[in-house]
Tab-separated table of C-alpha atoms and ligand atoms in Angstrom:
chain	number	residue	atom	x	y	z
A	73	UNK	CA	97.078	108.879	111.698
A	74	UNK	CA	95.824	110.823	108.392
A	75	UNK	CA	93.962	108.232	105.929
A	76	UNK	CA	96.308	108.479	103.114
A	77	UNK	CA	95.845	106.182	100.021
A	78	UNK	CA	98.123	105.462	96.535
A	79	UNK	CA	95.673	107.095	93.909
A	80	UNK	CA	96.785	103.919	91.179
A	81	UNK	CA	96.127	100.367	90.217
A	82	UNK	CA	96.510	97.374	92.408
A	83	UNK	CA	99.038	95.225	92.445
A	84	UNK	CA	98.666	92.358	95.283
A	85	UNK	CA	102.036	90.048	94.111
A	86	UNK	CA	104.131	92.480	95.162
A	87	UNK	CA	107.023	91.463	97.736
A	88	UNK	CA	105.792	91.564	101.542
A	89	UNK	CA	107.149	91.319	105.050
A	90	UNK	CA	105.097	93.039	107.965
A	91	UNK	CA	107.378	95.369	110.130
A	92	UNK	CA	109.180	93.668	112.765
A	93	UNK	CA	107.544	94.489	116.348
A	94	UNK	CA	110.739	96.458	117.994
A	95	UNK	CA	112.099	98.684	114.210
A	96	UNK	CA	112.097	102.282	114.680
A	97	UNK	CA	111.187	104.213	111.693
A	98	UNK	CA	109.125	104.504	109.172
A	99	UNK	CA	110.570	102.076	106.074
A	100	UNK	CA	112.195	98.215	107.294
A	101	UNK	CA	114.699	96.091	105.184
A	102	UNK	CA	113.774	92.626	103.475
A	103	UNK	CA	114.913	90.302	105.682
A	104	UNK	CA	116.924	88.096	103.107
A	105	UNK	CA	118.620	90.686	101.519
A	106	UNK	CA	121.013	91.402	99.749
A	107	UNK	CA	118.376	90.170	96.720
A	108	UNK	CA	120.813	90.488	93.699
A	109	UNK	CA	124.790	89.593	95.189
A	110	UNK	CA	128.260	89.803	93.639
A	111	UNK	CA	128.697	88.100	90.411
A	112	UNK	CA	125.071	87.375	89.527
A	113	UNK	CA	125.710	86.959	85.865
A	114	UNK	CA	128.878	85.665	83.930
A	115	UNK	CA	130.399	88.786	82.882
A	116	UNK	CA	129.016	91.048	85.428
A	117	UNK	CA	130.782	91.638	88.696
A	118	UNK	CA	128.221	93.998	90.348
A	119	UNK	CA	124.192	95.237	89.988
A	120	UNK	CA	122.792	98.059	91.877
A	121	UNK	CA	120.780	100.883	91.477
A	122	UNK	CA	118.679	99.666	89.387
A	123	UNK	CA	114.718	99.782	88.212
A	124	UNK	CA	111.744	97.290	88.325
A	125	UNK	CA	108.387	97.444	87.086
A	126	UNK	CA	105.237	95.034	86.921
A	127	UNK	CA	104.739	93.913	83.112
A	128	UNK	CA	102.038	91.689	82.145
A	129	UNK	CA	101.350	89.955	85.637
A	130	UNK	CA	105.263	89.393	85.942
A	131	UNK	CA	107.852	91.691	86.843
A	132	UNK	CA	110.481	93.395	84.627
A	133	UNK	CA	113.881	95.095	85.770
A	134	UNK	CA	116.193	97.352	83.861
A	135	UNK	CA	119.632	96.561	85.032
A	136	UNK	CA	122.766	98.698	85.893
A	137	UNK	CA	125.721	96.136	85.541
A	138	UNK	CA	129.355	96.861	85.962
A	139	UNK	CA	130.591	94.266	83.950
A	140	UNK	CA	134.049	92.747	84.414
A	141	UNK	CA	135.982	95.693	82.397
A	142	UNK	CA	134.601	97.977	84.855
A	143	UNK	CA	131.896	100.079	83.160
A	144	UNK	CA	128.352	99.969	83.408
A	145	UNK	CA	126.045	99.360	80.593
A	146	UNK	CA	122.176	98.768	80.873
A	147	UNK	CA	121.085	94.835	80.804
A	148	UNK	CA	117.345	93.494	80.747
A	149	UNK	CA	115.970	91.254	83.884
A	150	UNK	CA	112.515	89.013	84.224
A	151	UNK	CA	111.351	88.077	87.545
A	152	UNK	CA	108.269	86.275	89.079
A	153	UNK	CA	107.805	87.304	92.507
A	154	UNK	CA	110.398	90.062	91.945
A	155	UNK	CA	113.008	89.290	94.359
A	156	UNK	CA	114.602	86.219	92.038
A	157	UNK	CA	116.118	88.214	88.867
A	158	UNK	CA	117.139	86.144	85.707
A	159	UNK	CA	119.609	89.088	83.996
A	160	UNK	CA	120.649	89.275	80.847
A	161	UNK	CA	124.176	88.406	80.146
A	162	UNK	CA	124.206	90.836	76.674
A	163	UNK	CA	123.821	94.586	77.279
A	164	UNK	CA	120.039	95.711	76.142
A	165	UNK	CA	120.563	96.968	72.164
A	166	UNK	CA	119.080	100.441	71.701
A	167	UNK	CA	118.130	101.714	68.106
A	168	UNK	CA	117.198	104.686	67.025
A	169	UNK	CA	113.838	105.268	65.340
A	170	UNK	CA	115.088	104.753	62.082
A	171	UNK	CA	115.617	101.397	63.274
A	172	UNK	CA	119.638	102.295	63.430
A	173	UNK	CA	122.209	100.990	65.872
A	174	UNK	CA	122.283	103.553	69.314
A	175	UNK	CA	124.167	102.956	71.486
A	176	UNK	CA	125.248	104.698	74.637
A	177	UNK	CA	128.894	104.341	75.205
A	178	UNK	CA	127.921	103.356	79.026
A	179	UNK	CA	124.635	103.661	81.181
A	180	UNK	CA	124.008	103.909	85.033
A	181	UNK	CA	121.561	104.311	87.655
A	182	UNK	CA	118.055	103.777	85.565
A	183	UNK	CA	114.995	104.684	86.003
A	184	UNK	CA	111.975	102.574	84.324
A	185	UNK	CA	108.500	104.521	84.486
A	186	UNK	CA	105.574	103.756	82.554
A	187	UNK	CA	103.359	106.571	81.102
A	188	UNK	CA	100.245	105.258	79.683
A	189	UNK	CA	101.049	102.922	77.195
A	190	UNK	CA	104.574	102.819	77.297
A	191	UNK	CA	107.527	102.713	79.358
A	192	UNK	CA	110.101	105.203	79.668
A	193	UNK	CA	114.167	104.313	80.479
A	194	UNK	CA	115.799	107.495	81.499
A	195	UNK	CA	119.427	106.811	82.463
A	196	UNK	CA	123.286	108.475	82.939
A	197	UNK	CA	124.883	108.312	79.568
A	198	UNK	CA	128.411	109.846	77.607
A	199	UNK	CA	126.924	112.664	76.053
A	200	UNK	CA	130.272	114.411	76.120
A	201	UNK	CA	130.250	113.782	79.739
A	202	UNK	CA	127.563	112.714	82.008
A	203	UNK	CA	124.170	113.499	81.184
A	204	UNK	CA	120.362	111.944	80.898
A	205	UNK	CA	119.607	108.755	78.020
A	206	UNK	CA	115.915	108.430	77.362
A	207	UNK	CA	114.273	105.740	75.419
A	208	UNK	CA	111.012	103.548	74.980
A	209	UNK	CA	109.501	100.262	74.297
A	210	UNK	CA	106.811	98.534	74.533
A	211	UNK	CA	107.448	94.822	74.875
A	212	UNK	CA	110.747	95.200	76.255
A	213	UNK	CA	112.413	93.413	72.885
A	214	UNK	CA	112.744	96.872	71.043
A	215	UNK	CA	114.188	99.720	73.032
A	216	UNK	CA	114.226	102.960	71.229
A	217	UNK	CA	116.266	105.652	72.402
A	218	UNK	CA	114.702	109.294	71.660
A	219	UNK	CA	116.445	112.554	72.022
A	220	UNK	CA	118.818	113.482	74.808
A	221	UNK	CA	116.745	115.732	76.889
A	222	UNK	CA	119.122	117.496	78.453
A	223	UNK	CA	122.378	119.378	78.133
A	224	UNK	CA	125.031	118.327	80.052
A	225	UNK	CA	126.045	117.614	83.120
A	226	UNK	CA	122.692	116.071	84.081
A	227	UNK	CA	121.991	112.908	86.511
A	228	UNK	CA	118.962	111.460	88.658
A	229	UNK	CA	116.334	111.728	85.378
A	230	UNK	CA	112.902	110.909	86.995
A	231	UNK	CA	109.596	110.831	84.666
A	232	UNK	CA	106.429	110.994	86.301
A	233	UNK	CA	104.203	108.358	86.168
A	234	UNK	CA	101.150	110.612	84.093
A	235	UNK	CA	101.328	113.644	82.913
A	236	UNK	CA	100.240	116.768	84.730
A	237	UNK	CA	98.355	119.128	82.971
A	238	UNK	CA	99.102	117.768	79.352
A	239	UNK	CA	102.995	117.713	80.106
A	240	UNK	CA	105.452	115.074	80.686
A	241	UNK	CA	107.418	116.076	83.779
A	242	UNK	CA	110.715	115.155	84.672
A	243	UNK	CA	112.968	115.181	87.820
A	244	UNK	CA	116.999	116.465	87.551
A	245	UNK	CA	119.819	117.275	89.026
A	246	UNK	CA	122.151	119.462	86.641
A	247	UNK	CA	125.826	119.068	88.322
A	248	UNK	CA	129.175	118.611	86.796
A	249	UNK	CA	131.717	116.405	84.772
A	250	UNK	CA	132.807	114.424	88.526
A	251	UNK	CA	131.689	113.423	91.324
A	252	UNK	CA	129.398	116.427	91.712
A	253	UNK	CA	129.801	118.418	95.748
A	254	UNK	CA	126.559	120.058	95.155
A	255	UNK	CA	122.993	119.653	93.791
A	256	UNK	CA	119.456	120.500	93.640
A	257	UNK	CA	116.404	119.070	92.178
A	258	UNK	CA	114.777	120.632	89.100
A	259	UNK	CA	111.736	119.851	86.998
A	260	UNK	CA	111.283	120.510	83.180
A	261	UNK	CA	107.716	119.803	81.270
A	262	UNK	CA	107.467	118.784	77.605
A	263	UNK	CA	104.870	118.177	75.268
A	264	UNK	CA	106.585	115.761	73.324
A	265	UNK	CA	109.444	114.563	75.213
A	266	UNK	CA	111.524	116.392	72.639
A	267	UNK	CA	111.509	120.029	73.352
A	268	UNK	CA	111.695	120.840	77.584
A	269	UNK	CA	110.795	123.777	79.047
A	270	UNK	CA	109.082	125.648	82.193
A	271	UNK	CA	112.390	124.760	84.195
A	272	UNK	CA	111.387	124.894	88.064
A	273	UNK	CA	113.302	124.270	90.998
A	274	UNK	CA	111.944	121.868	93.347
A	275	UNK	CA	113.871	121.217	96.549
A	276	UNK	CA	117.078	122.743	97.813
A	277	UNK	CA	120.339	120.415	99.564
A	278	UNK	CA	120.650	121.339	102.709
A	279	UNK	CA	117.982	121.017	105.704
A	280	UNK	CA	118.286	121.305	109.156
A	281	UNK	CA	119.634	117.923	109.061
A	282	UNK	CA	123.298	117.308	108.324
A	283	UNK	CA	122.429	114.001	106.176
A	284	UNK	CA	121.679	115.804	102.709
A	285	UNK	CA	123.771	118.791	103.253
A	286	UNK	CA	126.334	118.039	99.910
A	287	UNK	CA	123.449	116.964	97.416
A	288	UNK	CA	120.706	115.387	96.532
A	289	UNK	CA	119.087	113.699	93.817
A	290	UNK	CA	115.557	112.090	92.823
A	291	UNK	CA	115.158	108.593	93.196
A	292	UNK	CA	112.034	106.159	91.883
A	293	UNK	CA	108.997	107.694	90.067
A	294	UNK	CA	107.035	109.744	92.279
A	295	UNK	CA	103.866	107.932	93.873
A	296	UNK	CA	100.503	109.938	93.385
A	297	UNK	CA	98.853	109.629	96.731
A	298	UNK	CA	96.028	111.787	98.454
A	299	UNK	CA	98.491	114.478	100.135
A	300	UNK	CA	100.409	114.919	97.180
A	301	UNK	CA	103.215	113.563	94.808
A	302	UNK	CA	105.398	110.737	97.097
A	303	UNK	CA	109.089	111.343	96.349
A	304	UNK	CA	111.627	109.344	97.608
A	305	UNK	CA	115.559	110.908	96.741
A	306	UNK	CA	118.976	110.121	98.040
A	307	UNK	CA	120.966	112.797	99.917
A	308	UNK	CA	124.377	113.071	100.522
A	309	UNK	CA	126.561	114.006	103.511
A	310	UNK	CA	130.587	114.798	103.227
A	311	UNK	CA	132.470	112.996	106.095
A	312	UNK	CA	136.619	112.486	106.560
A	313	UNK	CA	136.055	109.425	104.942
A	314	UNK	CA	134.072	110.386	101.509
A	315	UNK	CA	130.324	110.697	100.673
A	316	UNK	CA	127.417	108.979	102.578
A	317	UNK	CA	124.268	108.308	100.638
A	318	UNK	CA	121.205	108.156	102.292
A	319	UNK	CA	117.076	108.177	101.335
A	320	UNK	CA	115.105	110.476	102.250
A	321	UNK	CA	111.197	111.718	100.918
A	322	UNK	CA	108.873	114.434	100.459
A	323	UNK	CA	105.898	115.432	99.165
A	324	UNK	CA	105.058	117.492	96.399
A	325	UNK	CA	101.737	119.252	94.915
A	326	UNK	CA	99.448	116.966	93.183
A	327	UNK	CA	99.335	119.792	90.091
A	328	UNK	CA	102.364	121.891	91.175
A	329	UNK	CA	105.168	119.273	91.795
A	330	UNK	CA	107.560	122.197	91.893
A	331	UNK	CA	106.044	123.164	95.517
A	332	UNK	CA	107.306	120.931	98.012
A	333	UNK	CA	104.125	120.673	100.786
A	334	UNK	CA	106.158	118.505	103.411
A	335	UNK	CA	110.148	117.234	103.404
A	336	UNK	CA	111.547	114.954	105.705
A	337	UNK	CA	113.851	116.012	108.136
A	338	UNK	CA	114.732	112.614	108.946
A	339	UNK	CA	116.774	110.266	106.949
A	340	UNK	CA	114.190	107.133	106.218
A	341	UNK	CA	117.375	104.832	105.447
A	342	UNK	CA	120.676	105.189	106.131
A	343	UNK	CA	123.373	102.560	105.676
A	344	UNK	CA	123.396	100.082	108.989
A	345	UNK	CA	123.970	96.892	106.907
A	346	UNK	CA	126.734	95.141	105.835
A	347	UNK	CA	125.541	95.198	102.417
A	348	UNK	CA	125.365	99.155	102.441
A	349	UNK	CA	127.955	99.859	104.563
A	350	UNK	CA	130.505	97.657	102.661
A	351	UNK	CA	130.947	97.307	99.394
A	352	UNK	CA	132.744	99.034	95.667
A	353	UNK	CA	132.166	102.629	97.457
A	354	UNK	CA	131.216	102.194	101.299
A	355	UNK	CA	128.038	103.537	102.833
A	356	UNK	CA	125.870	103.938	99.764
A	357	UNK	CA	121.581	103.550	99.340
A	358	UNK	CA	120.515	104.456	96.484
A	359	UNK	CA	116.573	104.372	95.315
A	360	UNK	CA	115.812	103.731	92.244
A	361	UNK	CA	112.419	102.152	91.951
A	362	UNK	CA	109.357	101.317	93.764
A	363	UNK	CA	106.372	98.702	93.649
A	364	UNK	CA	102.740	99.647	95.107
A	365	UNK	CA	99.621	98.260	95.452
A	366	UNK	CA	97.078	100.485	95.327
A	367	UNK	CA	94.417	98.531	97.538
A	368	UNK	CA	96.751	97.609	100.451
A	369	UNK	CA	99.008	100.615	100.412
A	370	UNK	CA	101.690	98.384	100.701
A	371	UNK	CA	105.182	100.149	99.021
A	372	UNK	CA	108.370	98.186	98.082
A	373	UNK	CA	111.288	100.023	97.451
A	374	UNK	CA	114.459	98.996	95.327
A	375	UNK	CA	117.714	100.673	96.039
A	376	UNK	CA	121.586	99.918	95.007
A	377	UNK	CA	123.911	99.075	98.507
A	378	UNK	CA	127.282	100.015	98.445
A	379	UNK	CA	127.355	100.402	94.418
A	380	UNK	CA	127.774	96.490	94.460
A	381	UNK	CA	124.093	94.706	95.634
A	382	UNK	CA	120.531	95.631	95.115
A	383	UNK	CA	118.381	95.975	98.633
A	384	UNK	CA	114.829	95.778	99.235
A	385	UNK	CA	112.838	97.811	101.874
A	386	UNK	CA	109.046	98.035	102.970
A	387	UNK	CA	106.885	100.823	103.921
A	388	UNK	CA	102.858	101.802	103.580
A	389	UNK	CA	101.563	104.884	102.062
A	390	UNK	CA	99.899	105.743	105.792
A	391	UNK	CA	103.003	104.814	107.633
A	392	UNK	CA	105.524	107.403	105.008
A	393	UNK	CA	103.085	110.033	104.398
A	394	UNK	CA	102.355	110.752	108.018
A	395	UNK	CA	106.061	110.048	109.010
A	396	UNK	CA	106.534	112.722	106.643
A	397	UNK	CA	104.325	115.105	107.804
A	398	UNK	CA	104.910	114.464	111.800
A	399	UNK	CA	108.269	114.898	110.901
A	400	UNK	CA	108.887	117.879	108.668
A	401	UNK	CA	110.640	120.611	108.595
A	402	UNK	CA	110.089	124.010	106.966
A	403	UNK	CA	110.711	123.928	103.339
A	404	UNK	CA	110.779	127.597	102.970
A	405	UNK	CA	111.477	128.706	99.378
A	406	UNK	CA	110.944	125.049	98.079
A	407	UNK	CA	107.350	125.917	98.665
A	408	UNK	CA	107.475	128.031	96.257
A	409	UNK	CA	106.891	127.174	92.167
A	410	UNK	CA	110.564	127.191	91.625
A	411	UNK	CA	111.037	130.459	88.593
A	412	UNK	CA	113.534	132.093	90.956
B	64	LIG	C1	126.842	108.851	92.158
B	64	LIG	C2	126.385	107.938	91.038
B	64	LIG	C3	125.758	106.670	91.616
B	64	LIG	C4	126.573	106.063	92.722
B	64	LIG	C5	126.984	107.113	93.737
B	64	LIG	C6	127.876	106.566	94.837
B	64	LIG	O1	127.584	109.938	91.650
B	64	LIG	O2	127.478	107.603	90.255
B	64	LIG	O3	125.656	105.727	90.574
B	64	LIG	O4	125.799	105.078	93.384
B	64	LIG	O5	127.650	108.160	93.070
B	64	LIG	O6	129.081	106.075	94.307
């Protein structure tokens, strides 16, 4: 095995379960999970997909609930050991930075990614159909929402952790108005998270594989590790009986992220569960957030089941990366920067 390591902080109160003895594969379940179940909140019938980070030696979670009308909107969650969530009944109140009300008319499938100082919330919002929300905050009592970055139809918004090369990056996948049959990832920079530009493509659906051959999409903020940018995605397979989502990873150039240096041709999850297989749509994972220590190498990944539970799942930097690599196929033109 390569020595790989998480190039970031440490972070030792992180959730942990070794992997069982007989598990095949590189990434195991939490054994208690489903960690967030039906009804968790009055008002709420369902949380998943949804984002975490650690915030002042506690942990933080931005919320997608699908509240008891049926549509999603975006509620705050604290947590001390970050698998027992205390959510917010009332929908997180976004301003804009005139200090006006902001609000999105719904918001799914968050991401939550800190860039030096502050943290980021990119999200799916109305902006005459689907496309990406953005806002900050730095105490997580005012949440400022900043320009939509995107046109529409946009989904999967993923910041990087730092920027590369004086840029912030971001992870997309332009689609359509529904229910999108297709999709690639794409990569913008900006300066100012305003005005976004140097549009790349990153990785292509598709594969040898048949598990990611509809779309795919990113998934939690990539992990910087010594073989490159650690990207975990979700990628979807048509069947008779709909869509099946499933997570897989790859790694990208530490100062080219465009240039995919490895893929997966191997699922790393795929739903098995009851919790995944089961649920408001059947046979959905869906990452949206990860937890690392630096020091340990220890990775904990968050990911919606079945668009009704949130799931937990373990891996180390060592065991993915060189899963990855011992198990990946040619990428082809995702090698390449991504201007054709
Ligand atoms: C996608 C998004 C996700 C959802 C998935 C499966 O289009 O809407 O929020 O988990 O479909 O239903």
């Amino acid at each position: 095995m390569n020595q790989v390591k998480i190039i970031g902080e440490s972070l030792n109160n992180i959730p942990w379960q070794v992997k069982p003895k007989d598990h095949y594969g590189p990434v195991w379940r939490h054994t208690e999970n489903p960690v967030i179940n039906r009804n968790p909140v009055r008002g709420i019938s369902r949380i998943f997909n949804s984002a975490v980070a650690p915030y002042n030696g506690k942990f933080v979670g931005i919320f997608r609930a699908e509240t008891i009308n049926g549509r999603p909107h975006l509620h705050l969650g604290w947590s001390n050991d970050a698998l027992n969530w205390e959510i917010e009944e009332k929908a997180i109140e976004f301003i804009d930075k005139k200090g006006k009300p902001y609000q999105p008319r719904y918001g799914y499938d968050p991401r939550l990614v800190k860039v030096e100082d502050t943290f980021y919330i990119i999200w799916c919002t109305d902006f005459h159909g689907a496309a990406l929300g953005l806002a900050e905050t730095k105490d997580f009592k005012s949440f400022v929402r900043l320009e939509n970055p995107f046109l529409p139809f946009n989904r999967n918004g993923v910041l990087f952790p730092r920027k590369i090369k004086g840029n912030f990056v971001m992870l997309s996948r332009p689609s359509d108005s529904g229910h999108t049959p297709f999709g690639d990832v794409f990569l913008s920079e900006s300066p100012d998270l305003k005005y976004w530009g140097n549009h790349r493509h990153v990785m292509s659906k598709g594969g040898k594989g048949w598990w990611q051959a509809l779309k795919i999409g990113g998934g939690p903020a990539p992990i910087e590790t010594t073989e490159g940018w650690l990207m975990f995605y979700h990628g979807v397979t048509r069947t008779c009986n709909g869509y099946v989502y499933s997570m897989g990873a790859a790694l990208l150039d530490i100062d080219e992220p465009s240039r995919v240096k490895y893929r997966c041709e191997n699922f790393i999850l795929t739903p098995e569960e009851w919790y995944e297989e089961k649920g408001f749509v059947d046979n959905v994972i869906f990452p949206c957030a990860t937890l690392q220590d630096g020091d340990t190498g220890r990775i904990v990944i968050y990911y919606g089941a079945a668009d009704t539970y949130v799931g937990v799942a373990y891996t180390t930097v060592e065991e993915i990366v060189n899963y990855i690599i011992e198990n990946h196929e040619s990428v082809g033109e995702d090698r390449d920067l991504g201007r054709i």
